[in-house]
Amino acid sequence: MTSAPTNDIEFRSVTKRYGAVTAVSDINLSVPKGAFVALLGPSGCGKTTCLRMIGGFEQPSEGEVLIAGSIANGVPAYRRPVNMVFQQYALFPHFDVEKNVAYGLKQLRPRLPAAEIARRVGEALEMVRLTGF
Ligand SMILES: Nc1ncnc2c1ncn2[C@@H]1O[C@H](COP(=O)(O)OP(=O)(O)O)[C@@H](O)[C@H]1O
Ligand SMILES: [Mg+2]
């Protein structure tokens, strides 16, 4: 038996209101597994609000957001299998580059050995040619 492939992301009649402002109005969207998708539109049309609802930083006022086939409404950001790069990077200004990159890995429980954190940070920095900063 074959089942239909699960969408990575799905919006079902999603509306988001901030008080009197409707930021997103009745959106339906399917992002197929593995697809690369861009949201295009003028400033204020609701792109960031959609991303924040996928990330779990906002909850829909109406409708459902599904991630990998499961309804994500009410699931906190840290329990979602997604990541978000914010327009404002929210780097720690008192950390150097290496410490900023290491921060997330240092929060993992059970803890990662320091050598493993250093190895992964080194790998990431090498990839973007920021080694040594
Ligand atoms: N936290 C908020 N409180 C009130 N209004 C908001 C908030 N965030 C976004 N909005 C409003 O929702 C609409 C969509 O905003 P946004 O999702 O940031 O659009 P985009 O990313 O496409 O520029 C805009 O009218 C914006 O002013
Ligand atoms: Mg935006």
Short mmCIF file of N, CA, C and O and ligand atoms in Angstrom, two decimals:
data_model
loop_
_atom_site.label_atom_id
_atom_site.label_comp_id
_atom_site.label_asym_id
_atom_site.label_seq_id
_atom_site.Cartn_x
_atom_site.Cartn_y
_atom_site.Cartn_z
N MET A 1 0.85 -1.20 0.00
CA MET A 1 0.00 0.00 0.00
C MET A 1 0.88 1.24 0.00
O MET A 1 1.85 1.33 0.74
N THR A 2 0.56 2.20 -0.85
CA THR A 2 1.31 3.46 -0.83
C THR A 2 0.41 4.56 -0.28
O THR A 2 -0.77 4.63 -0.62
N SER A 3 0.99 5.39 0.58
CA SER A 3 0.22 6.51 1.10
C SER A 3 0.75 7.79 0.45
O SER A 3 1.88 7.84 -0.01
N ALA A 4 -0.08 8.80 0.41
CA ALA A 4 0.31 10.08 -0.18
C ALA A 4 1.49 10.64 0.59
O ALA A 4 1.54 10.53 1.82
N PRO A 5 2.49 11.25 -0.11
CA PRO A 5 3.61 11.83 0.62
C PRO A 5 3.13 12.97 1.52
O PRO A 5 2.24 13.73 1.14
N THR A 6 3.72 13.05 2.70
CA THR A 6 3.31 14.08 3.65
C THR A 6 3.95 15.41 3.26
O THR A 6 5.12 15.47 2.90
N ASN A 7 3.17 16.48 3.33
CA ASN A 7 3.72 17.81 3.11
C ASN A 7 4.63 18.18 4.27
O ASN A 7 4.34 17.86 5.43
N ASP A 8 5.71 18.89 3.97
CA ASP A 8 6.55 19.41 5.06
C ASP A 8 5.76 20.43 5.87
O ASP A 8 5.80 20.42 7.10
N ILE A 9 5.06 21.32 5.17
CA ILE A 9 4.27 22.37 5.84
C ILE A 9 2.91 22.46 5.17
O ILE A 9 2.81 22.34 3.95
N GLU A 10 1.89 22.68 5.96
CA GLU A 10 0.57 22.92 5.41
C GLU A 10 -0.14 23.98 6.27
O GLU A 10 -0.05 23.95 7.49
N PHE A 11 -0.81 24.92 5.60
CA PHE A 11 -1.68 25.89 6.27
C PHE A 11 -3.10 25.56 5.85
O PHE A 11 -3.38 25.47 4.65
N ARG A 12 -3.98 25.41 6.82
CA ARG A 12 -5.39 25.16 6.51
C ARG A 12 -6.21 26.32 7.03
O ARG A 12 -6.37 26.46 8.25
N SER A 13 -6.68 27.14 6.12
CA SER A 13 -7.53 28.30 6.46
C SER A 13 -6.98 29.08 7.64
O SER A 13 -7.68 29.33 8.62
N VAL A 14 -5.70 29.48 7.52
CA VAL A 14 -5.05 30.15 8.65
C VAL A 14 -5.28 31.66 8.61
O VAL A 14 -5.02 32.32 7.59
N THR A 15 -5.77 32.17 9.71
CA THR A 15 -5.94 33.61 9.91
C THR A 15 -5.21 34.00 11.18
O THR A 15 -5.21 33.25 12.16
N LYS A 16 -4.51 35.15 11.13
CA LYS A 16 -3.87 35.67 12.34
C LYS A 16 -4.25 37.13 12.53
O LYS A 16 -4.06 37.96 11.63
N ARG A 17 -4.82 37.43 13.68
CA ARG A 17 -5.20 38.81 14.00
C ARG A 17 -4.37 39.30 15.18
O ARG A 17 -4.13 38.56 16.13
N TYR A 18 -3.95 40.56 15.06
CA TYR A 18 -3.37 41.25 16.22
C TYR A 18 -4.38 42.34 16.57
O TYR A 18 -4.40 43.37 15.91
N GLY A 19 -5.22 42.12 17.53
CA GLY A 19 -6.27 43.10 17.83
C GLY A 19 -7.12 43.34 16.61
O GLY A 19 -7.67 42.39 16.03
N ALA A 20 -7.19 44.61 16.18
CA ALA A 20 -8.03 44.96 15.03
C ALA A 20 -7.34 44.67 13.70
O ALA A 20 -7.98 44.71 12.65
N VAL A 21 -6.00 44.39 13.73
CA VAL A 21 -5.25 44.17 12.49
C VAL A 21 -5.29 42.69 12.10
O VAL A 21 -4.94 41.84 12.91
N THR A 22 -5.74 42.42 10.87
CA THR A 22 -5.65 41.06 10.35
C THR A 22 -4.35 40.96 9.57
O THR A 22 -4.22 41.54 8.49
N ALA A 23 -3.37 40.24 10.13
CA ALA A 23 -2.04 40.15 9.51
C ALA A 23 -2.03 39.10 8.41
O ALA A 23 -1.34 39.24 7.40
N VAL A 24 -2.78 38.01 8.60
CA VAL A 24 -2.86 36.91 7.64
C VAL A 24 -4.33 36.52 7.56
O VAL A 24 -4.96 36.30 8.60
N SER A 25 -4.86 36.46 6.33
CA SER A 25 -6.30 36.24 6.17
C SER A 25 -6.59 34.97 5.38
O SER A 25 -6.36 34.92 4.18
N ASP A 26 -7.00 33.94 6.08
CA ASP A 26 -7.51 32.70 5.47
C ASP A 26 -6.57 32.13 4.40
O ASP A 26 -6.94 31.97 3.25
N ILE A 27 -5.35 31.81 4.83
CA ILE A 27 -4.33 31.27 3.91
C ILE A 27 -4.41 29.75 3.86
O ILE A 27 -4.50 29.09 4.91
N ASN A 28 -4.37 29.21 2.65
CA ASN A 28 -4.18 27.78 2.45
C ASN A 28 -2.89 27.59 1.67
O ASN A 28 -2.67 28.27 0.67
N LEU A 29 -2.04 26.70 2.15
CA LEU A 29 -0.71 26.53 1.56
C LEU A 29 -0.23 25.11 1.80
O LEU A 29 -0.40 24.57 2.90
N SER A 30 0.34 24.51 0.76
CA SER A 30 0.99 23.20 0.92
C SER A 30 2.41 23.28 0.42
O SER A 30 2.64 23.66 -0.72
N VAL A 31 3.35 22.96 1.27
CA VAL A 31 4.76 22.89 0.88
C VAL A 31 5.13 21.41 0.82
O VAL A 31 5.24 20.75 1.86
N PRO A 32 5.31 20.86 -0.40
CA PRO A 32 5.61 19.44 -0.51
C PRO A 32 6.95 19.10 0.13
O PRO A 32 7.81 19.97 0.27
N LYS A 33 7.10 17.85 0.48
CA LYS A 33 8.32 17.38 1.12
C LYS A 33 9.54 17.77 0.29
O LYS A 33 9.58 17.52 -0.91
N GLY A 34 10.50 18.40 0.94
CA GLY A 34 11.77 18.74 0.28
C GLY A 34 11.74 19.95 -0.63
O GLY A 34 12.76 20.31 -1.20
N ALA A 35 10.58 20.60 -0.76
CA ALA A 35 10.48 21.74 -1.68
C ALA A 35 11.20 22.96 -1.12
O ALA A 35 11.35 23.11 0.10
N PHE A 36 11.67 23.81 -2.02
CA PHE A 36 12.27 25.10 -1.65
C PHE A 36 11.26 26.16 -2.04
O PHE A 36 10.91 26.26 -3.22
N VAL A 37 10.77 26.90 -1.08
CA VAL A 37 9.65 27.82 -1.33
C VAL A 37 10.01 29.22 -0.86
O VAL A 37 10.66 29.39 0.18
N ALA A 38 9.63 30.23 -1.64
CA ALA A 38 9.80 31.63 -1.23
C ALA A 38 8.43 32.28 -1.13
O ALA A 38 7.57 32.06 -1.99
N LEU A 39 8.22 33.05 -0.08
CA LEU A 39 7.00 33.86 0.04
C LEU A 39 7.35 35.26 -0.45
O LEU A 39 8.26 35.89 0.08
N LEU A 40 6.64 35.71 -1.46
CA LEU A 40 6.90 37.04 -2.02
C LEU A 40 5.68 37.92 -1.81
O LEU A 40 4.55 37.46 -1.90
N GLY A 41 5.93 39.20 -1.54
CA GLY A 41 4.80 40.11 -1.41
C GLY A 41 5.26 41.41 -0.78
O GLY A 41 6.34 41.47 -0.18
N PRO A 42 4.45 42.46 -0.90
CA PRO A 42 4.84 43.77 -0.38
C PRO A 42 4.98 43.76 1.14
O PRO A 42 4.45 42.87 1.83
N SER A 43 5.70 44.73 1.64
CA SER A 43 5.88 44.88 3.08
C SER A 43 4.52 44.93 3.77
O SER A 43 3.61 45.63 3.32
N GLY A 44 4.37 44.16 4.83
CA GLY A 44 3.13 44.18 5.61
C GLY A 44 2.07 43.20 5.14
O GLY A 44 0.98 43.14 5.69
N CYS A 45 2.40 42.37 4.13
CA CYS A 45 1.37 41.46 3.60
C CYS A 45 1.24 40.18 4.43
O CYS A 45 0.33 39.39 4.20
N GLY A 46 2.15 39.96 5.38
CA GLY A 46 1.98 38.83 6.29
C GLY A 46 3.02 37.72 6.18
O GLY A 46 2.87 36.66 6.80
N LYS A 47 4.12 37.96 5.43
CA LYS A 47 5.14 36.93 5.24
C LYS A 47 5.76 36.51 6.57
O LYS A 47 5.83 35.32 6.90
N THR A 48 6.23 37.49 7.33
CA THR A 48 6.90 37.18 8.60
C THR A 48 5.93 36.51 9.57
O THR A 48 6.30 35.56 10.28
N THR A 49 4.69 36.97 9.58
CA THR A 49 3.69 36.35 10.48
C THR A 49 3.51 34.87 10.14
O THR A 49 3.42 34.03 11.05
N CYS A 50 3.50 34.55 8.84
CA CYS A 50 3.41 33.13 8.44
C CYS A 50 4.60 32.34 8.96
O CYS A 50 4.45 31.25 9.52
N LEU A 51 5.81 32.89 8.78
CA LEU A 51 7.01 32.19 9.25
C LEU A 51 6.98 32.02 10.77
O LEU A 51 7.36 30.97 11.29
N ARG A 52 6.51 33.05 11.47
CA ARG A 52 6.47 32.97 12.93
C ARG A 52 5.45 31.93 13.41
O ARG A 52 5.65 31.30 14.45
N MET A 53 4.39 31.71 12.62
CA MET A 53 3.42 30.66 12.99
C MET A 53 3.99 29.27 12.72
O MET A 53 3.65 28.32 13.42
N ILE A 54 4.87 29.15 11.71
CA ILE A 54 5.54 27.87 11.47
C ILE A 54 6.54 27.60 12.59
O ILE A 54 6.64 26.51 13.12
N GLY A 55 7.26 28.66 12.97
CA GLY A 55 8.27 28.52 14.02
C GLY A 55 7.70 28.31 15.41
O GLY A 55 8.39 27.83 16.31
N GLY A 56 6.43 28.70 15.60
CA GLY A 56 5.82 28.56 16.93
C GLY A 56 5.96 29.81 17.77
O GLY A 56 5.74 29.78 18.98
N PHE A 57 6.32 30.94 17.13
CA PHE A 57 6.46 32.19 17.87
C PHE A 57 5.16 32.98 17.89
O PHE A 57 5.01 33.95 18.62
N GLU A 58 4.21 32.56 17.05
CA GLU A 58 2.83 33.07 17.07
C GLU A 58 1.90 31.89 16.87
O GLU A 58 2.28 30.91 16.23
N GLN A 59 0.70 32.00 17.41
CA GLN A 59 -0.31 30.97 17.19
C GLN A 59 -1.39 31.54 16.27
O GLN A 59 -1.71 32.73 16.37
N PRO A 60 -1.95 30.72 15.36
CA PRO A 60 -3.03 31.21 14.51
C PRO A 60 -4.25 31.61 15.35
O PRO A 60 -4.50 31.01 16.39
N SER A 61 -4.98 32.64 14.88
CA SER A 61 -6.26 32.98 15.51
C SER A 61 -7.32 31.97 15.07
O SER A 61 -8.23 31.63 15.83
N GLU A 62 -7.18 31.53 13.81
CA GLU A 62 -8.08 30.51 13.26
C GLU A 62 -7.28 29.61 12.34
O GLU A 62 -6.29 30.03 11.76
N GLY A 63 -7.75 28.38 12.16
CA GLY A 63 -7.13 27.46 11.22
C GLY A 63 -6.02 26.65 11.85
O GLY A 63 -5.76 26.73 13.06
N GLU A 64 -5.35 25.88 11.00
CA GLU A 64 -4.34 24.94 11.50
C GLU A 64 -3.05 25.03 10.69
O GLU A 64 -3.07 25.17 9.47
N VAL A 65 -1.94 24.96 11.41
CA VAL A 65 -0.61 24.84 10.79
C VAL A 65 -0.13 23.42 11.04
O VAL A 65 -0.12 22.96 12.19
N LEU A 66 0.22 22.72 9.96
CA LEU A 66 0.73 21.36 10.10
C LEU A 66 2.20 21.31 9.72
O LEU A 66 2.63 21.95 8.76
N ILE A 67 2.99 20.60 10.50
CA ILE A 67 4.40 20.37 10.19
C ILE A 67 4.59 18.87 10.07
O ILE A 67 4.26 18.12 11.00
N ALA A 68 5.07 18.43 8.90
CA ALA A 68 5.27 17.00 8.63
C ALA A 68 4.01 16.19 8.97
O ALA A 68 4.09 15.12 9.54
N GLY A 69 2.86 16.76 8.64
CA GLY A 69 1.61 16.02 8.78
C GLY A 69 0.93 16.11 10.13
O GLY A 69 -0.18 15.61 10.30
N SER A 70 1.58 16.75 11.10
CA SER A 70 0.97 16.87 12.43
C SER A 70 0.56 18.31 12.71
O SER A 70 1.31 19.24 12.38
N ILE A 71 -0.61 18.47 13.34
CA ILE A 71 -1.06 19.81 13.71
C ILE A 71 -0.11 20.37 14.76
O ILE A 71 0.13 19.75 15.79
N ALA A 72 0.43 21.56 14.45
CA ALA A 72 1.43 22.16 15.34
C ALA A 72 0.83 23.23 16.26
O ALA A 72 1.52 23.73 17.16
N ASN A 73 -0.45 23.57 16.06
CA ASN A 73 -1.07 24.58 16.93
C ASN A 73 -0.83 24.22 18.39
O ASN A 73 -1.06 23.07 18.80
N GLY A 74 -0.35 25.19 19.15
CA GLY A 74 -0.15 24.97 20.58
C GLY A 74 1.17 24.33 20.94
O GLY A 74 1.56 24.31 22.10
N VAL A 75 1.90 23.81 19.94
CA VAL A 75 3.22 23.21 20.22
C VAL A 75 4.24 24.33 20.35
O VAL A 75 4.34 25.18 19.45
N PRO A 76 4.98 24.39 21.46
CA PRO A 76 5.94 25.50 21.63
C PRO A 76 7.10 25.42 20.63
O PRO A 76 7.40 24.35 20.10
N ALA A 77 7.72 26.57 20.38
CA ALA A 77 8.79 26.67 19.38
C ALA A 77 9.88 25.62 19.60
O ALA A 77 10.35 25.01 18.64
N TYR A 78 10.24 25.41 20.86
CA TYR A 78 11.39 24.52 21.12
C TYR A 78 11.04 23.05 20.92
O TYR A 78 11.93 22.21 20.94
N ARG A 79 9.77 22.75 20.72
CA ARG A 79 9.39 21.35 20.46
C ARG A 79 9.13 21.10 18.98
O ARG A 79 8.70 20.01 18.61
N ARG A 80 9.35 22.10 18.12
CA ARG A 80 9.06 21.94 16.70
C ARG A 80 10.32 21.59 15.92
O ARG A 80 11.38 22.15 16.20
N PRO A 81 10.19 20.69 14.92
CA PRO A 81 11.37 20.28 14.15
C PRO A 81 11.68 21.27 13.03
O PRO A 81 11.88 20.90 11.89
N VAL A 82 11.68 22.57 13.38
CA VAL A 82 11.97 23.61 12.39
C VAL A 82 12.92 24.63 13.01
O VAL A 82 13.07 24.69 14.24
N ASN A 83 13.56 25.40 12.17
CA ASN A 83 14.43 26.49 12.63
C ASN A 83 14.08 27.75 11.88
O ASN A 83 13.55 27.69 10.78
N MET A 84 14.36 28.89 12.50
CA MET A 84 14.06 30.16 11.85
C MET A 84 15.26 31.08 11.99
O MET A 84 15.85 31.18 13.06
N VAL A 85 15.63 31.72 10.87
CA VAL A 85 16.66 32.76 10.91
C VAL A 85 15.92 34.08 10.91
O VAL A 85 15.19 34.39 9.97
N PHE A 86 16.07 34.85 11.96
CA PHE A 86 15.30 36.08 12.11
C PHE A 86 15.92 37.21 11.28
O PHE A 86 17.12 37.22 11.02
N GLN A 87 15.05 38.16 10.89
CA GLN A 87 15.56 39.31 10.16
C GLN A 87 16.60 40.04 11.00
O GLN A 87 17.60 40.51 10.50
N GLN A 88 16.30 40.16 12.29
CA GLN A 88 17.32 40.68 13.21
C GLN A 88 17.96 39.46 13.84
O GLN A 88 17.27 38.65 14.45
N TYR A 89 19.27 39.32 13.68
CA TYR A 89 19.92 38.05 13.96
C TYR A 89 19.93 37.67 15.43
O TYR A 89 20.14 36.52 15.78
N ALA A 90 19.69 38.63 16.32
CA ALA A 90 19.66 38.34 17.76
C ALA A 90 20.93 37.64 18.23
O ALA A 90 20.89 36.68 18.98
N LEU A 91 22.07 38.11 17.75
CA LEU A 91 23.34 37.59 18.24
C LEU A 91 23.61 38.16 19.63
O LEU A 91 23.13 39.23 19.97
N PHE A 92 24.38 37.43 20.42
CA PHE A 92 24.79 37.94 21.73
C PHE A 92 25.98 38.87 21.52
O PHE A 92 27.05 38.42 21.11
N PRO A 93 25.79 40.18 21.78
CA PRO A 93 26.88 41.13 21.46
C PRO A 93 28.12 40.94 22.33
O PRO A 93 29.21 41.34 21.94
N HIS A 94 27.94 40.31 23.51
CA HIS A 94 29.09 40.13 24.40
C HIS A 94 29.81 38.81 24.15
O HIS A 94 30.80 38.51 24.81
N PHE A 95 29.35 38.03 23.18
CA PHE A 95 30.02 36.78 22.79
C PHE A 95 30.79 37.00 21.49
O PHE A 95 30.33 37.76 20.62
N ASP A 96 31.90 36.30 21.33
CA ASP A 96 32.55 36.32 20.02
C ASP A 96 31.80 35.37 19.08
O ASP A 96 30.81 34.74 19.47
N VAL A 97 32.25 35.29 17.84
CA VAL A 97 31.55 34.48 16.82
C VAL A 97 31.43 33.03 17.27
O VAL A 97 30.35 32.43 17.23
N GLU A 98 32.55 32.49 17.74
CA GLU A 98 32.59 31.08 18.13
C GLU A 98 31.58 30.80 19.26
O GLU A 98 30.85 29.82 19.22
N LYS A 99 31.51 31.70 20.25
CA LYS A 99 30.59 31.48 21.38
C LYS A 99 29.14 31.61 20.95
O LYS A 99 28.27 30.90 21.46
N ASN A 100 28.86 32.52 20.01
CA ASN A 100 27.49 32.63 19.49
C ASN A 100 27.06 31.34 18.82
O ASN A 100 25.95 30.87 19.01
N VAL A 101 27.96 30.77 18.01
CA VAL A 101 27.63 29.54 17.30
C VAL A 101 27.48 28.37 18.28
O VAL A 101 26.62 27.51 18.11
N ALA A 102 28.29 28.38 19.32
CA ALA A 102 28.29 27.26 20.28
C ALA A 102 27.08 27.29 21.22
O ALA A 102 26.73 26.27 21.80
N TYR A 103 26.44 28.45 21.34
CA TYR A 103 25.42 28.62 22.39
C TYR A 103 24.34 27.54 22.37
O TYR A 103 24.05 26.92 23.39
N GLY A 104 23.75 27.30 21.20
CA GLY A 104 22.67 26.31 21.09
C GLY A 104 23.15 24.92 21.50
O GLY A 104 22.45 24.20 22.22
N LEU A 105 24.34 24.56 21.05
CA LEU A 105 24.88 23.23 21.37
C LEU A 105 25.11 23.08 22.87
O LEU A 105 24.97 22.00 23.43
N LYS A 106 25.44 24.20 23.53
CA LYS A 106 25.70 24.14 24.98
C LYS A 106 24.41 23.96 25.78
O LYS A 106 24.45 23.59 26.96
N GLN A 107 23.26 24.24 25.14
CA GLN A 107 21.98 24.08 25.86
C GLN A 107 21.46 22.64 25.78
O GLN A 107 20.50 22.30 26.45
N LEU A 108 22.03 21.83 24.89
CA LEU A 108 21.51 20.47 24.68
C LEU A 108 21.64 19.63 25.95
O LEU A 108 22.64 19.71 26.66
N ARG A 109 20.60 18.86 26.26
CA ARG A 109 20.64 17.89 27.34
C ARG A 109 20.22 16.55 26.79
O ARG A 109 19.20 16.49 26.11
N PRO A 110 20.94 15.45 27.05
CA PRO A 110 22.18 15.41 27.81
C PRO A 110 23.28 16.24 27.15
O PRO A 110 23.29 16.42 25.94
N ARG A 111 24.17 16.74 28.00
CA ARG A 111 25.22 17.65 27.53
C ARG A 111 26.13 16.98 26.52
O ARG A 111 26.43 15.79 26.62
N LEU A 112 26.59 17.77 25.56
CA LEU A 112 27.61 17.30 24.61
C LEU A 112 28.99 17.54 25.23
O LEU A 112 29.19 18.56 25.90
N PRO A 113 29.92 16.63 25.00
CA PRO A 113 31.29 16.88 25.47
C PRO A 113 31.85 18.15 24.81
O PRO A 113 31.53 18.44 23.65
N ALA A 114 32.68 18.88 25.57
CA ALA A 114 33.23 20.15 25.07
C ALA A 114 33.96 19.96 23.74
O ALA A 114 33.86 20.80 22.84
N ALA A 115 34.65 18.83 23.60
CA ALA A 115 35.41 18.59 22.37
C ALA A 115 34.48 18.43 21.17
O ALA A 115 34.81 18.87 20.06
N GLU A 116 33.31 17.83 21.42
CA GLU A 116 32.33 17.65 20.34
C GLU A 116 31.73 19.00 19.93
O GLU A 116 31.53 19.28 18.75
N ILE A 117 31.45 19.84 20.95
CA ILE A 117 30.95 21.19 20.65
C ILE A 117 31.98 21.95 19.82
O ILE A 117 31.67 22.53 18.79
N ALA A 118 33.23 21.89 20.24
CA ALA A 118 34.30 22.60 19.53
C ALA A 118 34.43 22.08 18.10
O ALA A 118 34.61 22.86 17.16
N ARG A 119 34.29 20.78 17.94
CA ARG A 119 34.42 20.18 16.61
C ARG A 119 33.29 20.69 15.69
O ARG A 119 33.54 21.11 14.57
N ARG A 120 32.05 20.67 16.22
CA ARG A 120 30.91 21.08 15.39
C ARG A 120 30.96 22.57 15.07
O ARG A 120 30.62 22.99 13.96
N VAL A 121 31.37 23.37 16.06
CA VAL A 121 31.48 24.83 15.83
C VAL A 121 32.54 25.08 14.77
O VAL A 121 32.34 25.87 13.84
N GLY A 122 33.67 24.37 14.88
CA GLY A 122 34.76 24.52 13.92
C GLY A 122 34.30 24.20 12.50
O GLY A 122 34.60 24.93 11.55
N GLU A 123 33.52 23.13 12.41
CA GLU A 123 33.02 22.69 11.11
C GLU A 123 32.10 23.76 10.50
O GLU A 123 32.21 24.10 9.32
N ALA A 124 31.19 24.30 11.34
CA ALA A 124 30.23 25.30 10.86
C ALA A 124 30.96 26.58 10.42
O ALA A 124 30.64 27.16 9.38
N LEU A 125 31.94 27.00 11.22
CA LEU A 125 32.65 28.23 10.89
C LEU A 125 33.50 28.08 9.64
O LEU A 125 33.62 29.00 8.83
N GLU A 126 34.08 26.88 9.48
CA GLU A 126 34.88 26.62 8.29
C GLU A 126 33.99 26.71 7.04
O GLU A 126 34.38 27.28 6.02
N MET A 127 32.77 26.16 7.17
CA MET A 127 31.83 26.14 6.04
C MET A 127 31.54 27.55 5.54
O MET A 127 31.40 27.78 4.34
N VAL A 128 31.43 28.51 6.48
CA VAL A 128 31.10 29.88 6.08
C VAL A 128 32.33 30.81 6.14
O VAL A 128 32.21 32.03 6.12
N ARG A 129 33.51 30.19 6.23
CA ARG A 129 34.79 30.91 6.20
C ARG A 129 34.89 31.98 7.29
O ARG A 129 35.32 33.10 7.04
N LEU A 130 34.45 31.60 8.49
CA LEU A 130 34.57 32.54 9.62
C LEU A 130 35.52 32.00 10.69
O LEU A 130 35.55 32.51 11.80
N THR A 131 36.31 30.99 10.35
CA THR A 131 37.26 30.43 11.31
C THR A 131 38.19 31.53 11.82
O THR A 131 38.67 32.34 11.03
N GLY A 132 38.36 31.58 13.16
CA GLY A 132 39.31 32.52 13.74
C GLY A 132 38.69 33.83 14.22
O GLY A 132 39.35 34.64 14.83
N PHE A 133 37.39 34.02 13.94
CA PHE A 133 36.75 35.27 14.39
C PHE A 133 36.07 35.09 15.74
O PHE A 133 35.51 34.04 16.01
N1 LIG B 1 3.06 41.93 16.81
C1 LIG B 1 2.23 42.63 16.01
N2 LIG B 1 1.27 43.41 16.53
C2 LIG B 1 0.42 44.10 15.72
N3 LIG B 1 0.46 44.08 14.38
C3 LIG B 1 1.40 43.32 13.82
C4 LIG B 1 2.35 42.54 14.59
N4 LIG B 1 3.16 41.89 13.73
C5 LIG B 1 2.75 42.22 12.49
N5 LIG B 1 1.71 43.08 12.54
C6 LIG B 1 0.99 43.63 11.37
O1 LIG B 1 0.57 42.53 10.58
C7 LIG B 1 0.73 42.82 9.20
C8 LIG B 1 1.66 41.79 8.57
O2 LIG B 1 2.97 42.00 9.06
P1 LIG B 1 4.20 41.07 8.67
O3 LIG B 1 3.83 39.63 8.83
O4 LIG B 1 5.37 41.55 9.45
O5 LIG B 1 4.37 41.39 7.12
P2 LIG B 1 5.63 41.16 6.13
O6 LIG B 1 6.61 40.27 6.79
O7 LIG B 1 5.03 40.56 4.89
O8 LIG B 1 6.20 42.53 5.88
C9 LIG B 1 1.22 44.27 9.12
O9 LIG B 1 0.09 45.09 8.98
C10 LIG B 1 1.88 44.47 10.47
O10 LIG B 1 1.85 45.83 10.84
MG MG B 2 8.68 40.57 7.17
#
